Amino acid sequence: MEAIQLAAAEAAVRLRQTGKPVASVHALSPVITLDAASAELADFVDACNWRSWLGLLRDGVLVLPRRTPIERPDLAGNVGIVGFSYYFTIGARDGGIVAYPDGARMSPLGYAVHADGLRLVLDRLHAELPDTPLLISEYGTGTHDDTERTTYLRDGLAIARDAMVRGIDLRGFFHWTGVDNYEWLHGYDLPFGLLDRERRVRPSADVLREATRS
């Protein structure tokens, strides 16, 4: 992880020398501590997935648990836009990682479908990096039930609009995905798209169409 963080930041710095906008694509999941015994685990996950790259971007210092901090002031401000993918929120309970929240619909990929976690990500990024524009690089859910996809997309767009009203500098919203893709071990069996592989448009696409018009 240390080498990946440094390589990504160095690449971003080089790209910024072109004068073009450069955005990150961090996979961000809020971590909710559900009992006192799991606080240390939650802190470890947060340090790896959040505080490491935040410190490198903001302060030029990469700090990972159980590793010696690396000072790289030349990598501070490595991206001009913080982009991220959001798919789920995780909980820490009984010393382990669990799906959050309890009772939510479970995705075939094994996580709880929880649109409200998007708000948690946006709020934290705005608090940590108040002067940095944000970009929702990926937001979506894999499901054969397009009604569920429609609801999830509508909820995410509402959260994004609310964030902008509250003063968060949100520059864009990308749905994952436009057309059904090859989804790792699930292959073509788990649809994420607003269109299927034959380019047939699903009803959920109307939500995004209406959002762009408004």
mmCIF file of C-alpha atoms in Angstrom:
data_model
loop_
_atom_site.group_PDB
_atom_site.id
_atom_site.type_symbol
_atom_site.label_atom_id
_atom_site.label_comp_id
_atom_site.label_asym_id
_atom_site.label_seq_id
_atom_site.Cartn_x
_atom_site.Cartn_y
_atom_site.Cartn_z
ATOM 1 C CA MET A 1 0.000 0.000 0.000
ATOM 2 C CA GLU A 2 2.863 2.378 0.787
ATOM 3 C CA ALA A 3 4.368 2.024 -2.681
ATOM 4 C CA ILE A 4 0.972 2.376 -4.370
ATOM 5 C CA GLN A 5 0.165 5.568 -2.450
ATOM 6 C CA LEU A 6 3.498 7.131 -3.386
ATOM 7 C CA ALA A 7 3.337 6.042 -7.025
ATOM 8 C CA ALA A 8 -0.192 7.410 -7.456
ATOM 9 C CA ALA A 9 0.765 10.749 -5.903
ATOM 10 C CA GLU A 10 3.923 11.032 -8.010
ATOM 11 C CA ALA A 11 1.937 10.287 -11.172
ATOM 12 C CA ALA A 12 -0.617 12.949 -10.236
ATOM 13 C CA VAL A 13 2.101 15.554 -9.707
ATOM 14 C CA ARG A 14 3.518 14.824 -13.156
ATOM 15 C CA LEU A 15 0.085 15.004 -14.741
ATOM 16 C CA ARG A 16 -0.598 18.361 -13.103
ATOM 17 C CA GLN A 17 2.444 19.755 -14.892
ATOM 18 C CA THR A 18 0.394 19.582 -18.103
ATOM 19 C CA GLY A 19 -1.885 22.269 -16.730
ATOM 20 C CA LYS A 20 -4.928 19.992 -16.978
ATOM 21 C CA PRO A 21 -7.242 19.079 -14.060
ATOM 22 C CA VAL A 22 -6.130 15.944 -12.215
ATOM 23 C CA ALA A 23 -8.477 13.955 -9.968
ATOM 24 C CA SER A 24 -7.939 10.996 -7.688
ATOM 25 C CA VAL A 25 -10.160 7.900 -7.644
ATOM 26 C CA HIS A 26 -10.029 6.696 -4.039
ATOM 27 C CA ALA A 27 -12.279 3.826 -2.931
ATOM 28 C CA LEU A 28 -13.767 5.282 0.245
ATOM 29 C CA SER A 29 -15.941 3.565 2.824
ATOM 30 C CA PRO A 30 -16.959 5.157 6.129
ATOM 31 C CA VAL A 31 -15.985 3.011 9.118
ATOM 32 C CA ILE A 32 -18.498 2.891 11.980
ATOM 33 C CA THR A 33 -17.345 1.651 15.391
ATOM 34 C CA LEU A 34 -20.150 -0.463 16.842
ATOM 35 C CA ASP A 35 -18.593 -1.458 20.171
ATOM 36 C CA ALA A 36 -15.677 -0.371 22.332
ATOM 37 C CA ALA A 37 -13.778 -3.602 21.751
ATOM 38 C CA SER A 38 -13.589 -2.855 18.034
ATOM 39 C CA ALA A 39 -12.329 0.734 18.271
ATOM 40 C CA GLU A 40 -8.723 -0.224 17.606
ATOM 41 C CA LEU A 41 -9.668 -2.202 14.492
ATOM 42 C CA ALA A 42 -11.818 0.643 13.180
ATOM 43 C CA ASP A 43 -8.948 3.072 13.741
ATOM 44 C CA PHE A 44 -6.559 0.779 11.849
ATOM 45 C CA VAL A 45 -8.894 0.557 8.847
ATOM 46 C CA ASP A 46 -9.465 4.301 8.885
ATOM 47 C CA ALA A 47 -5.724 4.965 9.044
ATOM 48 C CA CYS A 48 -5.106 2.794 5.973
ATOM 49 C CA ASN A 49 -8.055 3.819 3.820
ATOM 50 C CA TRP A 50 -8.465 7.456 4.790
ATOM 51 C CA ARG A 51 -5.755 9.142 6.834
ATOM 52 C CA SER A 52 -2.810 7.827 4.809
ATOM 53 C CA TRP A 53 -3.636 9.503 1.510
ATOM 54 C CA LEU A 54 -5.249 12.508 3.222
ATOM 55 C CA GLY A 55 -2.003 13.221 5.064
ATOM 56 C CA LEU A 56 0.029 12.852 1.884
ATOM 57 C CA LEU A 57 -2.237 15.192 -0.074
ATOM 58 C CA ARG A 58 -2.670 17.810 2.639
ATOM 59 C CA ASP A 59 0.660 17.718 4.483
ATOM 60 C CA GLY A 60 3.092 15.822 2.281
ATOM 61 C CA VAL A 61 3.489 13.095 4.916
ATOM 62 C CA LEU A 62 2.494 9.470 4.345
ATOM 63 C CA VAL A 63 1.671 7.666 7.584
ATOM 64 C CA LEU A 64 0.574 4.039 7.600
ATOM 65 C CA PRO A 65 0.063 1.893 10.707
ATOM 66 C CA ARG A 66 3.222 0.130 11.911
ATOM 67 C CA ARG A 67 5.342 1.914 9.307
ATOM 68 C CA THR A 68 7.809 4.769 9.598
ATOM 69 C CA PRO A 69 6.244 8.034 8.360
ATOM 70 C CA ILE A 70 7.528 9.182 4.974
ATOM 71 C CA GLU A 71 7.946 12.919 4.472
ATOM 72 C CA ARG A 72 7.332 13.968 0.865
ATOM 73 C CA PRO A 73 6.516 17.690 0.847
ATOM 74 C CA ASP A 74 6.801 17.633 -2.949
ATOM 75 C CA LEU A 75 3.664 15.456 -3.053
ATOM 76 C CA ALA A 76 1.439 17.793 -1.050
ATOM 77 C CA GLY A 77 -1.451 18.994 -3.197
ATOM 78 C CA ASN A 78 -0.817 16.177 -5.671
ATOM 79 C CA VAL A 79 -4.361 16.333 -7.102
ATOM 80 C CA GLY A 80 -6.580 19.313 -7.753
ATOM 81 C CA ILE A 81 -9.832 17.363 -7.393
ATOM 82 C CA VAL A 82 -10.479 14.566 -4.924
ATOM 83 C CA GLY A 83 -12.487 11.912 -6.732
ATOM 84 C CA PHE A 84 -13.772 8.789 -5.067
ATOM 85 C CA SER A 85 -15.872 5.693 -5.540
ATOM 86 C CA TYR A 86 -18.504 4.871 -2.954
ATOM 87 C CA TYR A 87 -20.205 1.497 -2.672
ATOM 88 C CA PHE A 88 -20.661 0.684 1.006
ATOM 89 C CA THR A 89 -20.194 1.590 4.647
ATOM 90 C CA ILE A 90 -18.539 -0.887 6.995
ATOM 91 C CA GLY A 91 -18.971 -1.536 10.695
ATOM 92 C CA ALA A 92 -16.501 -2.800 13.285
ATOM 93 C CA ARG A 93 -18.085 -5.158 15.809
ATOM 94 C CA ASP A 94 -16.795 -7.940 18.078
ATOM 95 C CA GLY A 95 -13.282 -7.399 16.791
ATOM 96 C CA GLY A 96 -14.228 -7.912 13.145
ATOM 97 C CA ILE A 97 -15.571 -6.112 10.090
ATOM 98 C CA VAL A 98 -19.309 -6.445 9.415
ATOM 99 C CA ALA A 99 -21.802 -5.089 6.912
ATOM 100 C CA TYR A 100 -23.443 -1.814 7.925
ATOM 101 C CA PRO A 101 -26.192 -1.011 8.685
ATOM 102 C CA ASP A 102 -27.957 -4.024 10.112
ATOM 103 C CA GLY A 103 -31.027 -5.015 8.112
ATOM 104 C CA ALA A 104 -30.007 -3.337 4.856
ATOM 105 C CA ARG A 105 -30.347 -5.176 1.568
ATOM 106 C CA MET A 106 -27.212 -7.191 0.869
ATOM 107 C CA SER A 107 -25.554 -6.847 -2.501
ATOM 108 C CA PRO A 108 -24.501 -10.035 -4.318
ATOM 109 C CA LEU A 109 -20.962 -8.739 -3.712
ATOM 110 C CA GLY A 110 -21.502 -9.135 0.028
ATOM 111 C CA TYR A 111 -21.966 -5.595 1.293
ATOM 112 C CA ALA A 112 -24.973 -3.700 2.617
ATOM 113 C CA VAL A 113 -26.533 -1.281 0.142
ATOM 114 C CA HIS A 114 -26.506 2.021 2.038
ATOM 115 C CA ALA A 115 -26.885 5.263 0.087
ATOM 116 C CA ASP A 116 -26.580 7.434 3.212
ATOM 117 C CA GLY A 117 -22.914 6.499 3.454
ATOM 118 C CA LEU A 118 -22.308 8.775 0.476
ATOM 119 C CA ARG A 119 -23.243 11.722 2.660
ATOM 120 C CA LEU A 120 -20.744 10.606 5.296
ATOM 121 C CA VAL A 121 -17.970 10.533 2.703
ATOM 122 C CA LEU A 122 -18.832 13.949 1.273
ATOM 123 C CA ASP A 123 -19.087 15.545 4.703
ATOM 124 C CA ARG A 124 -15.774 14.146 5.897
ATOM 125 C CA LEU A 125 -13.902 15.153 2.771
ATOM 126 C CA HIS A 126 -15.329 18.655 2.978
ATOM 127 C CA ALA A 127 -14.292 18.898 6.639
ATOM 128 C CA GLU A 128 -10.785 17.545 5.997
ATOM 129 C CA LEU A 129 -10.173 19.377 2.700
ATOM 130 C CA PRO A 130 -12.520 22.390 2.757
ATOM 131 C CA ASP A 131 -10.887 24.127 -0.217
ATOM 132 C CA THR A 132 -10.589 21.084 -2.481
ATOM 133 C CA PRO A 133 -13.245 20.296 -5.119
ATOM 134 C CA LEU A 134 -14.798 16.839 -4.924
ATOM 135 C CA LEU A 135 -15.922 14.369 -7.577
ATOM 136 C CA ILE A 136 -18.099 11.271 -7.201
ATOM 137 C CA SER A 137 -16.189 9.036 -9.616
ATOM 138 C CA GLU A 138 -18.265 5.886 -9.102
ATOM 139 C CA TYR A 139 -21.660 5.319 -7.510
ATOM 140 C CA GLY A 140 -23.921 2.402 -8.266
ATOM 141 C CA THR A 141 -25.121 -1.031 -7.230
ATOM 142 C CA GLY A 142 -25.041 -4.438 -8.850
ATOM 143 C CA THR A 143 -28.512 -5.949 -8.973
ATOM 144 C CA HIS A 144 -30.957 -7.737 -11.265
ATOM 145 C CA ASP A 145 -33.762 -5.607 -9.802
ATOM 146 C CA ASP A 146 -33.767 -2.332 -11.690
ATOM 147 C CA THR A 147 -36.287 -0.873 -9.240
ATOM 148 C CA GLU A 148 -33.627 -1.186 -6.535
ATOM 149 C CA ARG A 149 -31.065 0.445 -8.827
ATOM 150 C CA THR A 150 -33.502 3.265 -9.522
ATOM 151 C CA THR A 151 -34.090 3.921 -5.816
ATOM 152 C CA TYR A 152 -30.387 3.787 -4.999
ATOM 153 C CA LEU A 153 -29.499 6.173 -7.817
ATOM 154 C CA ARG A 154 -32.265 8.588 -6.911
ATOM 155 C CA ASP A 155 -31.127 8.600 -3.265
ATOM 156 C CA GLY A 156 -27.508 9.225 -4.262
ATOM 157 C CA LEU A 157 -28.415 12.125 -6.524
ATOM 158 C CA ALA A 158 -30.506 13.673 -3.738
ATOM 159 C CA ILE A 159 -27.549 13.418 -1.372
ATOM 160 C CA ALA A 160 -25.277 15.021 -3.976
ATOM 161 C CA ARG A 161 -27.698 17.895 -4.553
ATOM 162 C CA ASP A 162 -28.047 18.467 -0.821
ATOM 163 C CA ALA A 163 -24.266 18.576 -0.444
ATOM 164 C CA MET A 164 -24.031 21.287 -3.070
ATOM 165 C CA VAL A 165 -26.792 23.293 -1.409
ATOM 166 C CA ARG A 166 -24.841 23.069 1.846
ATOM 167 C CA GLY A 167 -21.785 24.580 0.183
ATOM 168 C CA ILE A 168 -19.739 21.516 -0.705
ATOM 169 C CA ASP A 169 -17.817 22.061 -3.953
ATOM 170 C CA LEU A 170 -18.961 18.947 -5.796
ATOM 171 C CA ARG A 171 -17.940 18.981 -9.460
ATOM 172 C CA GLY A 172 -19.530 15.818 -10.835
ATOM 173 C CA PHE A 173 -21.408 12.561 -10.367
ATOM 174 C CA PHE A 174 -20.603 9.427 -12.387
ATOM 175 C CA HIS A 175 -22.848 6.397 -12.211
ATOM 176 C CA TRP A 176 -21.204 2.961 -12.270
ATOM 177 C CA THR A 177 -21.827 1.970 -14.843
ATOM 178 C CA GLY A 178 -23.299 3.094 -18.145
ATOM 179 C CA VAL A 179 -23.342 -0.377 -19.744
ATOM 180 C CA ASP A 180 -23.155 -3.733 -17.971
ATOM 181 C CA ASN A 181 -19.514 -4.659 -17.466
ATOM 182 C CA TYR A 182 -17.412 -7.726 -16.694
ATOM 183 C CA GLU A 183 -17.575 -7.730 -12.895
ATOM 184 C CA TRP A 184 -14.532 -9.620 -11.628
ATOM 185 C CA LEU A 185 -15.434 -13.125 -10.367
ATOM 186 C CA HIS A 186 -19.090 -12.548 -11.243
ATOM 187 C CA GLY A 187 -18.329 -12.032 -14.920
ATOM 188 C CA TYR A 188 -21.407 -10.807 -16.785
ATOM 189 C CA ASP A 189 -23.809 -12.274 -14.233
ATOM 190 C CA LEU A 190 -24.059 -9.142 -12.057
ATOM 191 C CA PRO A 191 -25.458 -6.122 -13.901
ATOM 192 C CA PHE A 192 -24.457 -2.605 -12.835
ATOM 193 C CA GLY A 193 -25.463 -0.748 -15.977
ATOM 194 C CA LEU A 194 -28.167 1.687 -16.933
ATOM 195 C CA LEU A 195 -27.998 -0.217 -20.234
ATOM 196 C CA ASP A 196 -27.576 -3.941 -20.699
ATOM 197 C CA ARG A 197 -24.920 -5.490 -22.941
ATOM 198 C CA GLU A 198 -27.284 -5.272 -25.925
ATOM 199 C CA ARG A 199 -27.559 -1.497 -25.283
ATOM 200 C CA ARG A 200 -31.170 -1.792 -24.176
ATOM 201 C CA VAL A 201 -31.963 1.103 -21.870
ATOM 202 C CA ARG A 202 -33.225 0.227 -18.396
ATOM 203 C CA PRO A 203 -35.847 2.394 -16.633
ATOM 204 C CA SER A 204 -33.206 3.485 -14.078
ATOM 205 C CA ALA A 205 -31.571 5.526 -16.858
ATOM 206 C CA ASP A 206 -34.555 7.897 -16.682
ATOM 207 C CA VAL A 207 -33.428 9.012 -13.228
ATOM 208 C CA LEU A 208 -30.085 10.190 -14.560
ATOM 209 C CA ARG A 209 -31.711 11.700 -17.652
ATOM 210 C CA GLU A 210 -34.076 13.735 -15.474
ATOM 211 C CA ALA A 211 -31.206 14.847 -13.242
ATOM 212 C CA THR A 212 -29.165 16.178 -16.155
ATOM 213 C CA ARG A 213 -32.152 18.104 -17.472
ATOM 214 C CA SER A 214 -32.858 19.723 -14.130
#
